[in-house]
Short mmCIF file of C-alpha atoms in Angstrom, two decimals:
data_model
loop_
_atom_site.label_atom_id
_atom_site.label_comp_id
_atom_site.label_asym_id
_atom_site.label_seq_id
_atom_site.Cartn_x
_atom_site.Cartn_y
_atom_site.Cartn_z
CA UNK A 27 -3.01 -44.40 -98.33
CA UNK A 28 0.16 -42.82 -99.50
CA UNK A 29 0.14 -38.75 -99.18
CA UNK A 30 0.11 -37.05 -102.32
CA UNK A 31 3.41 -35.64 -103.18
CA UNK A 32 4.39 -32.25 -102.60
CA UNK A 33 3.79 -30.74 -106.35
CA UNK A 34 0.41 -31.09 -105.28
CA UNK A 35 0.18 -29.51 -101.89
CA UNK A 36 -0.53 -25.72 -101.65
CA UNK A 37 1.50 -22.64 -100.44
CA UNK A 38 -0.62 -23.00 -97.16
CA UNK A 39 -0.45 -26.51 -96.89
CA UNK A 40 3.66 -26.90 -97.22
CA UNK A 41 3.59 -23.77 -94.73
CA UNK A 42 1.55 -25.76 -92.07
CA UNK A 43 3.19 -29.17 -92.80
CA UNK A 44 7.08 -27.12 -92.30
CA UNK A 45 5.72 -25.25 -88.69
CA UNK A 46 4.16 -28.93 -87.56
CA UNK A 47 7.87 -30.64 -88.42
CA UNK A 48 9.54 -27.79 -86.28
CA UNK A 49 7.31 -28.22 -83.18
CA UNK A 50 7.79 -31.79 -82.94
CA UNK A 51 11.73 -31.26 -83.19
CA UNK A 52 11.61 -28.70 -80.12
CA UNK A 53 9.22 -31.40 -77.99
CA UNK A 54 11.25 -33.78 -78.78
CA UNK A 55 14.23 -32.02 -77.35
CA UNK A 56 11.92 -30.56 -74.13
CA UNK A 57 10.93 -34.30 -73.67
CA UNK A 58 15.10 -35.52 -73.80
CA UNK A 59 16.19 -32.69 -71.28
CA UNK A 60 13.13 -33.68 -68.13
CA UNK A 61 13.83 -37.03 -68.56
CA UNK A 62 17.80 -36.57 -67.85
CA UNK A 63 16.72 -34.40 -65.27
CA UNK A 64 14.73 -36.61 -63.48
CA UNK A 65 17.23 -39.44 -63.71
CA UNK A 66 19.58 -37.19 -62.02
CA UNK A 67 17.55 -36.18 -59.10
CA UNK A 68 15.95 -40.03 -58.48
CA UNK A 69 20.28 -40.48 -58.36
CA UNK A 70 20.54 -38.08 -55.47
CA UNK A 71 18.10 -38.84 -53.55
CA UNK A 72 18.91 -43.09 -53.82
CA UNK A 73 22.05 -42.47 -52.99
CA UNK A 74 22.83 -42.99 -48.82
CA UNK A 75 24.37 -40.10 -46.29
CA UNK A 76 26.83 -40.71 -44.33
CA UNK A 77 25.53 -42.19 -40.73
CA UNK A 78 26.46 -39.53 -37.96
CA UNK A 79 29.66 -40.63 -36.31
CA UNK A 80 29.42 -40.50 -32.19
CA UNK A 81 31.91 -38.52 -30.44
CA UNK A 82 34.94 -40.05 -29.18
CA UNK A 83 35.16 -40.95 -25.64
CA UNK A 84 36.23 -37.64 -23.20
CA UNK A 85 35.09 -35.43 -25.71
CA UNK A 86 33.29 -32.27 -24.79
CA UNK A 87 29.39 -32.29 -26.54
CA UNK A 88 28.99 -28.65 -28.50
CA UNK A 89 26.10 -26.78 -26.49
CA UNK A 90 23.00 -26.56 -28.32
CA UNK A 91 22.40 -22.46 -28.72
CA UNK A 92 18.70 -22.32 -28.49
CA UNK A 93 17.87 -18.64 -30.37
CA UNK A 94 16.21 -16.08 -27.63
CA UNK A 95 14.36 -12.49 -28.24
CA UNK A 96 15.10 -9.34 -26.54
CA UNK A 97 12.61 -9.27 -24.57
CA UNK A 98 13.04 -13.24 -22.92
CA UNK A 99 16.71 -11.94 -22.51
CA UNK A 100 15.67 -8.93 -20.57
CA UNK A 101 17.51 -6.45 -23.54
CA UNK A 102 15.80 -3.49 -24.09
CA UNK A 103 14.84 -3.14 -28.31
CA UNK A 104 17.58 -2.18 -30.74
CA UNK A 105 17.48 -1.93 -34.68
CA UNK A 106 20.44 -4.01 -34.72
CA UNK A 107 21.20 -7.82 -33.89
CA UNK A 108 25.01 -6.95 -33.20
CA UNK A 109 24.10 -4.19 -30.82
CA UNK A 110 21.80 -6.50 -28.66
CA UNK A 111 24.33 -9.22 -28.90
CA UNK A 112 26.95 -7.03 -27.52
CA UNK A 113 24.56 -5.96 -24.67
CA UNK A 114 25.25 -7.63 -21.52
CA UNK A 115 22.07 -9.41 -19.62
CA UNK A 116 19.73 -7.29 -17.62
CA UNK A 117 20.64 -6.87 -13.95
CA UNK A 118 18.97 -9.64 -11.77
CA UNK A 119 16.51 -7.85 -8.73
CA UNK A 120 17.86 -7.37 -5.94
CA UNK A 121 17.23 -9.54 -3.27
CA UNK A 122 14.61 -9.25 -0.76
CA UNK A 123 15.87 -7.62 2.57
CA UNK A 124 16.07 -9.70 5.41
CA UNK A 125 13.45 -8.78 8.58
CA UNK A 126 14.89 -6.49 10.98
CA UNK A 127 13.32 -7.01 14.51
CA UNK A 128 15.82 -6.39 16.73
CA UNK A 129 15.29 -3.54 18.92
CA UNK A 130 18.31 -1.26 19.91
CA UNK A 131 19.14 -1.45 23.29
CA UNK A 132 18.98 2.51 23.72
CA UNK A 133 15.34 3.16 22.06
CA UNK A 134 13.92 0.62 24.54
CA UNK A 135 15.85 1.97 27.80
CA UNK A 136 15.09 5.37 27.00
CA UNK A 137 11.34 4.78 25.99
CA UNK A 138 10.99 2.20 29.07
CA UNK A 139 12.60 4.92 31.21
CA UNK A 140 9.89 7.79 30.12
CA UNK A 141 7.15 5.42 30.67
CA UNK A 142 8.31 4.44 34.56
CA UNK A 143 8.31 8.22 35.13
CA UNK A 144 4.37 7.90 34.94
CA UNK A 145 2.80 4.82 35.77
CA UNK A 146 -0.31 5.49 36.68
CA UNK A 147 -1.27 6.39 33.33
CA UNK A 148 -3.11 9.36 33.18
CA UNK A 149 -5.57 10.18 30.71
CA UNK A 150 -5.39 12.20 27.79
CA UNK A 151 -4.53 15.77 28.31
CA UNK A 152 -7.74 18.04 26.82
CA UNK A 153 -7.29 22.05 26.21
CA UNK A 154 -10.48 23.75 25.17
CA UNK A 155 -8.55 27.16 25.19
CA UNK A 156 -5.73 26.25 22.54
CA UNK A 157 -5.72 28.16 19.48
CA UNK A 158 -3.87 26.30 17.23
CA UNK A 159 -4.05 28.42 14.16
CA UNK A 160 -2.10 30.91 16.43
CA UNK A 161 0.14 28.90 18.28
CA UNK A 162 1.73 25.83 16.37
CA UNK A 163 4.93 26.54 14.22
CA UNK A 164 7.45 24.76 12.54
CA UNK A 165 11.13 24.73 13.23
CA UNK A 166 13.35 22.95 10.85
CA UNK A 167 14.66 21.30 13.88
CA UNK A 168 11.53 19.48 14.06
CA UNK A 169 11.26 17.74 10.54
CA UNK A 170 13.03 14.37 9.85
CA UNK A 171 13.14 11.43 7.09
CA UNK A 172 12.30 8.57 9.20
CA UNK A 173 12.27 6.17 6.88
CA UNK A 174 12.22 5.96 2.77
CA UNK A 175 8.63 5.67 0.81
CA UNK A 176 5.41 6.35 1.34
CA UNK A 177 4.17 6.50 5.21
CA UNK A 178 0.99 4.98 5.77
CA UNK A 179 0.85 5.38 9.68
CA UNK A 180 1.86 7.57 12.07
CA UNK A 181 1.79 7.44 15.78
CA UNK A 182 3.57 9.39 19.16
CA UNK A 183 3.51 7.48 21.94
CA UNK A 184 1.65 7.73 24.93
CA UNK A 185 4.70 9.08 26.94
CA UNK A 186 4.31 12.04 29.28
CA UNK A 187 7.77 13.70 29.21
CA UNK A 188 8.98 12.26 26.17
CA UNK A 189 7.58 12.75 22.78
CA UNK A 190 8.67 9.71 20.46
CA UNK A 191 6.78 9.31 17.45
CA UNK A 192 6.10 5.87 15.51
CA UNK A 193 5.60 5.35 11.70
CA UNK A 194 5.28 2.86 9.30
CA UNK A 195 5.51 2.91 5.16
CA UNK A 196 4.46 0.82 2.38
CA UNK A 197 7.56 -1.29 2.50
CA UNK A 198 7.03 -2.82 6.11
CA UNK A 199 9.51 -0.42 7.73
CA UNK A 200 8.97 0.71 10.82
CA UNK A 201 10.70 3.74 12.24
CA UNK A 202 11.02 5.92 15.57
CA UNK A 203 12.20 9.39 16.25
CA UNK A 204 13.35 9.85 19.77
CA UNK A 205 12.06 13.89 19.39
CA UNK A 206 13.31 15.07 22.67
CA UNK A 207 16.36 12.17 23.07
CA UNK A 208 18.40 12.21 19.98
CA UNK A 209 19.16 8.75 21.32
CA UNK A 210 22.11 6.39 20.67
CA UNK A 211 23.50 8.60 17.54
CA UNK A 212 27.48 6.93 18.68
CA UNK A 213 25.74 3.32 17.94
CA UNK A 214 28.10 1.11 16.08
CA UNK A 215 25.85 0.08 13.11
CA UNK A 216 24.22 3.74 12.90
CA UNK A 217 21.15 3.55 14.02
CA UNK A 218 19.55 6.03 15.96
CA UNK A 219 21.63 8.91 14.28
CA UNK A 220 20.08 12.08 14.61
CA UNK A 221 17.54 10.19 17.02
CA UNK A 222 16.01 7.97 14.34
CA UNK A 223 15.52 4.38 14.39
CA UNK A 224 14.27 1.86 11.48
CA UNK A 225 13.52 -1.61 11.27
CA UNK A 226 11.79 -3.68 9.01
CA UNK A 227 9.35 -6.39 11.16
CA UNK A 228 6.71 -6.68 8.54
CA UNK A 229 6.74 -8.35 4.58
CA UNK A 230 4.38 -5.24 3.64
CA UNK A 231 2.62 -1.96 3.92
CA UNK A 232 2.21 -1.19 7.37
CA UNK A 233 -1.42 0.11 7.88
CA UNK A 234 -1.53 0.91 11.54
CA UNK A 235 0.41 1.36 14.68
CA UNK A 236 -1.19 1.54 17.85
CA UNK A 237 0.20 1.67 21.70
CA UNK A 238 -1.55 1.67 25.32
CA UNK A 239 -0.35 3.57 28.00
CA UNK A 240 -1.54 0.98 30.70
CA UNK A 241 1.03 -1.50 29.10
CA UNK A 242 4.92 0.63 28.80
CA UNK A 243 6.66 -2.70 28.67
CA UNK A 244 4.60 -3.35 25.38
CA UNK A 245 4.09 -0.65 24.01
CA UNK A 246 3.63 -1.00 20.63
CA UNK A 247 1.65 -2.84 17.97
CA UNK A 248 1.82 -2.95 14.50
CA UNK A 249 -0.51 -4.67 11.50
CA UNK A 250 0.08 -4.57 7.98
CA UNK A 251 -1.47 -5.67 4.76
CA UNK A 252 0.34 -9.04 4.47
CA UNK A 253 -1.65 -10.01 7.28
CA UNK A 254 0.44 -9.64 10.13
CA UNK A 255 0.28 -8.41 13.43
CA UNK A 256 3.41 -7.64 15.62
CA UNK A 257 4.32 -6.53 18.80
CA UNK A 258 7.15 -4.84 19.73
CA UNK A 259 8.54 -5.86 23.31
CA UNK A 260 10.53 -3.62 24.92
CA UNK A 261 11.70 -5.46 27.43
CA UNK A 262 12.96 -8.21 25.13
CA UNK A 263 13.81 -5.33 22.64
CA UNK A 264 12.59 -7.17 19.74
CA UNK A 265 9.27 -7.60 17.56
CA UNK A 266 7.38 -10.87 17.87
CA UNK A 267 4.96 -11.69 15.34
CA UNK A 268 1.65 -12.83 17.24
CA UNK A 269 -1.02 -13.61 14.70
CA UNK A 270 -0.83 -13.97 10.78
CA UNK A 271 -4.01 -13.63 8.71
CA UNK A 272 -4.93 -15.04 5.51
CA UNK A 273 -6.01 -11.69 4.13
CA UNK A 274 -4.58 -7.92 4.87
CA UNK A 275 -5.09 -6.33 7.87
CA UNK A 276 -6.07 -2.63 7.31
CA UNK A 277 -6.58 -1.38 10.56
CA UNK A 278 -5.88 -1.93 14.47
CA UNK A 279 -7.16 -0.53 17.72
CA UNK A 280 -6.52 -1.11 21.11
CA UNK A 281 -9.66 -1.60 23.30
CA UNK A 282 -9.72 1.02 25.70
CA UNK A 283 -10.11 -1.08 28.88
CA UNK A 284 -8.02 -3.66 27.85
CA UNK A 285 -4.55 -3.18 25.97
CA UNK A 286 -4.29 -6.87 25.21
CA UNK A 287 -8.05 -6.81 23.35
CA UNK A 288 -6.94 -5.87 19.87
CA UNK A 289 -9.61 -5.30 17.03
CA UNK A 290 -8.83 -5.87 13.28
CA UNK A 291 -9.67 -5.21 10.13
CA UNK A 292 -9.32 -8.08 8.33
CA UNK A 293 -10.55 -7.34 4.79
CA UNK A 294 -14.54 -6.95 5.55
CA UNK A 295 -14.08 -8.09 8.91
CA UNK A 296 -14.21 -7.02 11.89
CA UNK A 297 -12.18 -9.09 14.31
CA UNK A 298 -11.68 -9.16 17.56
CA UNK A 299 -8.25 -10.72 18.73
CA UNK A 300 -6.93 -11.45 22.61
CA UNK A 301 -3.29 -11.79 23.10
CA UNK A 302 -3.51 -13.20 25.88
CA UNK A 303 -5.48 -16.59 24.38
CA UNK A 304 -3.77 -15.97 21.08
CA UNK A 305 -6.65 -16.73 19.10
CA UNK A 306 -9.59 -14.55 17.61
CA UNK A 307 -12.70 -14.78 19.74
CA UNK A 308 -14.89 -13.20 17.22
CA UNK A 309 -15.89 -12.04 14.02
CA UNK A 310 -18.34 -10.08 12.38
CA UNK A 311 -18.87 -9.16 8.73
CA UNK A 312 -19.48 -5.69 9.24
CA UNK A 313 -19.28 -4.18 5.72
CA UNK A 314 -19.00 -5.12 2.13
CA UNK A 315 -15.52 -3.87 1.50
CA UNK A 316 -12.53 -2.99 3.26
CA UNK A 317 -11.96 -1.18 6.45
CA UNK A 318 -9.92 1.43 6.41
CA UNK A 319 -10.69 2.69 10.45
CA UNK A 320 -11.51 1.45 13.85
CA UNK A 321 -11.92 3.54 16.90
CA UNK A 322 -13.57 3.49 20.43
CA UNK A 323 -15.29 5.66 21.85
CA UNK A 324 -13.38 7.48 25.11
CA UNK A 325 -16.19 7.08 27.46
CA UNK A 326 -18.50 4.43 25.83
CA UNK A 327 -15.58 1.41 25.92
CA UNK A 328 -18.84 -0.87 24.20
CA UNK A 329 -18.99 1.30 21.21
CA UNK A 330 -16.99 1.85 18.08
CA UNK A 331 -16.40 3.20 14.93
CA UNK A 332 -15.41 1.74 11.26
CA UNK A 333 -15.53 3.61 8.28
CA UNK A 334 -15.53 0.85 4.76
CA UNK A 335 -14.51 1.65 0.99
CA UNK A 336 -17.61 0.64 0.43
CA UNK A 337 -19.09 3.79 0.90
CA UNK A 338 -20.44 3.48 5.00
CA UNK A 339 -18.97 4.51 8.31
CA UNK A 340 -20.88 2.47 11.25
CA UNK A 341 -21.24 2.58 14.49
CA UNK A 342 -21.69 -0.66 16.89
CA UNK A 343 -21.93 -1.44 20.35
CA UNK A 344 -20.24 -4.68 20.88
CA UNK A 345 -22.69 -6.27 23.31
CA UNK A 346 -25.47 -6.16 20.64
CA UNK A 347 -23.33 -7.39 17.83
CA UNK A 348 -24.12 -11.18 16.34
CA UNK A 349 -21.36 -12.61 14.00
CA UNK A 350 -23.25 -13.72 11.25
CA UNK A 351 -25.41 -10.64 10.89
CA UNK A 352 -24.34 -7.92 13.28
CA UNK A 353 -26.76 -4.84 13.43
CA UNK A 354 -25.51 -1.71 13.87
CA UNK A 355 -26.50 1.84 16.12
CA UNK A 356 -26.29 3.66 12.84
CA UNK A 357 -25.16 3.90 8.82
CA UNK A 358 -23.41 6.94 8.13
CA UNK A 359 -23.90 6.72 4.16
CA UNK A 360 -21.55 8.57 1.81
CA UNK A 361 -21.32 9.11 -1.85
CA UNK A 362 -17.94 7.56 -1.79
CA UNK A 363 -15.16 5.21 0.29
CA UNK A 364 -14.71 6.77 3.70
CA UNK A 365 -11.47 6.58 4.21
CA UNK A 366 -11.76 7.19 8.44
CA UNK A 367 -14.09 7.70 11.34
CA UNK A 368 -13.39 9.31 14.65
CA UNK A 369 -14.41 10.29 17.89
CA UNK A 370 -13.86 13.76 19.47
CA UNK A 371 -11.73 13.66 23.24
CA UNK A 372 -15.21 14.22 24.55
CA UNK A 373 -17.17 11.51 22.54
CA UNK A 374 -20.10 14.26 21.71
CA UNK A 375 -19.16 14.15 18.35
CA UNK A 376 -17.82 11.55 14.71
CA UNK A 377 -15.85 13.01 12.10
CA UNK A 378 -15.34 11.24 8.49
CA UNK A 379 -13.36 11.30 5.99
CA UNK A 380 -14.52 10.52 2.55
CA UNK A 381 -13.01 10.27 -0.90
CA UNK A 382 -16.49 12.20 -1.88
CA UNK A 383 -14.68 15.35 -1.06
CA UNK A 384 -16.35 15.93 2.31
CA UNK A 385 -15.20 15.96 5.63
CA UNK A 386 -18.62 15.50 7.66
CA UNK A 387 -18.90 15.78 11.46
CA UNK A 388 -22.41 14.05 13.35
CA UNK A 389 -23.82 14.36 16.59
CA UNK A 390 -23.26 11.04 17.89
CA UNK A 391 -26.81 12.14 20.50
CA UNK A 392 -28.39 12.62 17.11
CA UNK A 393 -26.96 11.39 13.90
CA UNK A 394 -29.16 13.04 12.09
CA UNK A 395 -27.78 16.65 13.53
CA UNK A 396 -24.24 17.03 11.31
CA UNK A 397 -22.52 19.15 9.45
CA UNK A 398 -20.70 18.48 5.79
CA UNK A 399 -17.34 20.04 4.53
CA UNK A 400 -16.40 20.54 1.45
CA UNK A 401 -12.56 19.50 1.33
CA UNK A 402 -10.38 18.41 -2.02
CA UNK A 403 -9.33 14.55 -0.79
CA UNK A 404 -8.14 13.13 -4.11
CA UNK A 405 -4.62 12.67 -3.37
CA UNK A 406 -4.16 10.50 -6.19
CA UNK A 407 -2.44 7.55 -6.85
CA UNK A 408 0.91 8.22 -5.25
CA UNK A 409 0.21 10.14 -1.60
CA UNK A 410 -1.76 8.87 1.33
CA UNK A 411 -5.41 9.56 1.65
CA UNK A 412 -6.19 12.09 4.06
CA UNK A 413 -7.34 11.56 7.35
CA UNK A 414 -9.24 14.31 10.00
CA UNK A 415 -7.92 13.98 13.29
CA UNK A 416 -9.10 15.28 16.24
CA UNK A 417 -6.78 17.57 18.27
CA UNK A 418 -6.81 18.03 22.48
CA UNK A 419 -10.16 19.80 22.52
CA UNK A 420 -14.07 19.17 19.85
CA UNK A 421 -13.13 22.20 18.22
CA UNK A 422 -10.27 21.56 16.07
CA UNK A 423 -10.07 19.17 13.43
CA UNK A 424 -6.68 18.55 11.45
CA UNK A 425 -6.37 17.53 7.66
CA UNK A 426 -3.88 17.88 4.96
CA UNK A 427 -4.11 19.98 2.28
CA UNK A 428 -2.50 19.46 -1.36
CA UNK A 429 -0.76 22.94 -1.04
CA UNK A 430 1.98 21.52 1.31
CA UNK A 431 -0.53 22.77 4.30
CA UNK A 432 -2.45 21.77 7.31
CA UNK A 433 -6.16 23.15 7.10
CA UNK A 434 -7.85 23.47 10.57
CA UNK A 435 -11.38 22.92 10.47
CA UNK A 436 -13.44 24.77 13.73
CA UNK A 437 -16.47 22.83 15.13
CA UNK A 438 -19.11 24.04 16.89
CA UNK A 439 -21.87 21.82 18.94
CA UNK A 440 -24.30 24.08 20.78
CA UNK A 441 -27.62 21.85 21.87
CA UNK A 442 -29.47 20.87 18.55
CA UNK A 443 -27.19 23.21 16.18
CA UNK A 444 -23.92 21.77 14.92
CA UNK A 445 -21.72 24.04 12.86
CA UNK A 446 -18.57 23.64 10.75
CA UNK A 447 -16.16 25.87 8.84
CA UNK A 448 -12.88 26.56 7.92
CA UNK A 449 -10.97 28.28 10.38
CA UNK A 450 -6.96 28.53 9.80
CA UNK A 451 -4.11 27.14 7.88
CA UNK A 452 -0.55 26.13 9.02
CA UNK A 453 1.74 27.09 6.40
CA UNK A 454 5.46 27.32 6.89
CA UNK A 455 8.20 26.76 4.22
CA UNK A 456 9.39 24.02 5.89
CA UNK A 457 6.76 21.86 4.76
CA UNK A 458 8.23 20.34 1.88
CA UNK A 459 6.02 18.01 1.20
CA UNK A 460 2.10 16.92 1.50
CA UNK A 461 1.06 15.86 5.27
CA UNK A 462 -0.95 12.85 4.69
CA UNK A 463 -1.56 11.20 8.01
CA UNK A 464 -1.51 12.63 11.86
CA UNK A 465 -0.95 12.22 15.44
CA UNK A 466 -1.77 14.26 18.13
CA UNK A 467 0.63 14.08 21.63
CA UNK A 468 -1.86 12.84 24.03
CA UNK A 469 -0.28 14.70 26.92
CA UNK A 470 1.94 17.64 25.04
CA UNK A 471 -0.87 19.81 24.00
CA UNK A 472 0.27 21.68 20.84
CA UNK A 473 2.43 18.75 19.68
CA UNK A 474 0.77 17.46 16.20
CA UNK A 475 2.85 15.00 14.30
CA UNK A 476 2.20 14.98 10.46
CA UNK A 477 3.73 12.12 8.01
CA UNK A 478 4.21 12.59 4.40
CA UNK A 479 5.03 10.37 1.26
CA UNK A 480 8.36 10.77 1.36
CA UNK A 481 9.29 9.17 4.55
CA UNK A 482 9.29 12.14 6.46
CA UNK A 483 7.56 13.56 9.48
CA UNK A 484 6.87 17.32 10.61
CA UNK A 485 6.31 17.96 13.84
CA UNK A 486 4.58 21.08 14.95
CA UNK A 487 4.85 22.63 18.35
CA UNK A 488 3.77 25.71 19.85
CA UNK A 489 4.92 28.80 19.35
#
């Protein structure tokens, strides 16, 4: 049907019929444009690239550059790329230090030369009389770095007319100063200058050095946490490792009757290891933690003393113990880890050290007769936990103090009634540093030996 013509169409109706013409023109044009645009990109992507020519033969191959942060580069951050690319690599570590274990021919003469003076070995020197609040001082004569770091354990030899004192630190260094010698300071390599003498037998902290004075041809063993135990020969003049553990070793003691009977802490354990077979004949869980002491009684050679991080210091008697469940004399609980556990010269008495804040003393007659100190032990992260030593008499107890000071603690056991209290303090401006661990001269009474973090060791002498 034809469409009427246009003289008989509205205003309206020509309006719509002019707008419908105009659309169709511009879709017309939107429909002509995609379709050469589509032709033109099915062209570019039919048509082929260029295969990848190999390199001629000879030719060097460009290294790949595989895009690396900061931080697998070792760079410290920077706000700029061109600032980190034009900082050179991070230093590599240096390299572990080789072991150290020979001895130096002059330390072992002059230490095997002190010990021949007395062969017989006599026994401890005791001195119920000595004040030592009044009569130990320190001359700046008598303090020396040993050795660098912290010093875990600190020993002076069982030498009559010599003192020589023994210490180890939390790098496996172990170091001597020949107090009365000054030995060997025209040595070609240096060492023994100013009478000091370091070597590095162990791969970690050294936790205890012990020595005998039945045995001066052996005179020194050493444990440390990497699970090693050492023994420094000095006829041979050299350290020989003689047992390695799968776990650390915390503690050592020497069996009083027998230098070659050592006694371990191997973690938990309590071990009990003869050079002489070169094997461990025993072992008894004792605790549920670490040890951190062992010591025998002077009288009693059956009986013993461990103090645990678990919160416990016990005392055994070896002939009663079984391995799988050993019993002991007696629990000494604490509110904390007790960090050591001694016996006085005379054996009367047990002293612990706990991180509780107490220093606590017991009747070993009567456990349940003691006496509790209040003491600050936190030391923190950084020092040594303290450790109360006995001195040459069951009166004086040694301990450091956080104010660069020895505190002197004065025990009293009269029958049934056991008292404790602070008594002095040794103060002297030479003590740069905080004494952490102790040793007392077993035959110089009035020679105390105190070992810091630093490396360095104060000895006090009387007056």
């Amino acid at each position: 049907m034809a469409s009427p013509p246009d003289a008989a169409l509205t205003d309206y109706e020509r309006l719509r019929e002019e707008n419908i013409r105009r659309n169709d023109a511009i879709l017309a044009s939107l429909r002509r444009k995609a379709s050469e645009l589509s032709a033109a990109i099915q062209s570019s992507c039919s048509s082929k690239r260029p295969k990848k020519q190999p390199p001629p033969p000879g030719a060097t191959p460009i290294p790949v550059v595989l895009r690396r942060s900061l931080r697998t580069r070792g760079l410290p951050p920077s706000t700029s790329s061109s600032s980190a690319a034009a900082s050179p690599p991070a230093p590599e570590s240096p390299p572990e230090a080789p072991r150290s274990t020979r001895l130096s021919s002059s330390l072992a003469s002059a230490i095997l030369a002190a010990a021949s003076a007395s062969p017989a070995a006599p026994p401890p020197v005791r001195d119920d009389g000595f004040d030592a609040g009044a009569e130990l001082v320190l001359r700046p004569s008598h303090v020396r770095r040993v050795m660098p770091d912290r010093i875990l354990s600190v020993r002076v030899l069982p030498l009559v007319d010599r003192t020589v004192v023994a210490a180890g630190n939390k790098l496996g260094n172990v170091g001597f100063w020949d107090v009365d010698g000054g030995a060997a300071a025209g040595e070609e390599d240096g060492d023994g200058a100013g009478g000091v003498f370091e070597y590095l037998p162990h791969r970690g902290p050294v936790g205890a050095i012990v020595s005998h004075p039945a045995t001066p041809q052996k005179v020194i063993y050493s444990c440390c946490y990497e699970g090693e135990i050492c023994l420094m020969d000095l006829e041979k003049e050299n350290f020989n490792m003689i047992y390695l553990a799968d776990y650390p070793i915390f503690s050592l003691c020497q069996a009083p009757n027998s230098p070659s009977s050592l006694y371990l802490a191997e973690g938990n354990d309590l071990k009990h290891f003869d050079e002489r077979m070169g094997k461990v004949s025993a072992t008894w869980n004792s605790h549920d933690n670490r040890i951190n002491s062992i010591d025998f009684h002077p009288e009693n050679t059956y009986m013993l003393a461990t103090s645990s991080t678990d919160g416990t210091a016990g005392m055994w008697d070896l002939r009663n113990m079984k391995e799988k469940k050993p019993e002991s004399l007696k629990v000494l609980e604490h509110g904390k880890s007790v960090q050591s556990a001694y016996f006085s010269p005379s054996g009367r008495m047990v002293a612990t050290t706990s991180l509780d804040d107490t220093v606590r003393i017991f009747s070993v007659d009567d456990f349940d007769n003691s006496s509790i100190m209040k003491h600050n032990n936190k030391t923190g992260r950084w020092l040594s936990t303290f450790k109360a030593i006995w001195g040459w008499n069951d009166t004086d107890l040694f301990i450091g103090n956080m104010a660069r000071a020895i505190d002197i603690i004065l025990v009293d056991l009269n029958g049934s009634s056991l008292l404790a209290m602070n008594n002095a303090r040794l103060e002297s401006e030479h003590m740069t540093a905080i004494p952490g661990r102790f040793s007392a001269h077993p035959y110089k009474v009035g020679h105390l030996a105190c070992a810091s973090s630093g490396g360095k060791v104060f000895l006090w002498t009387r007056a």
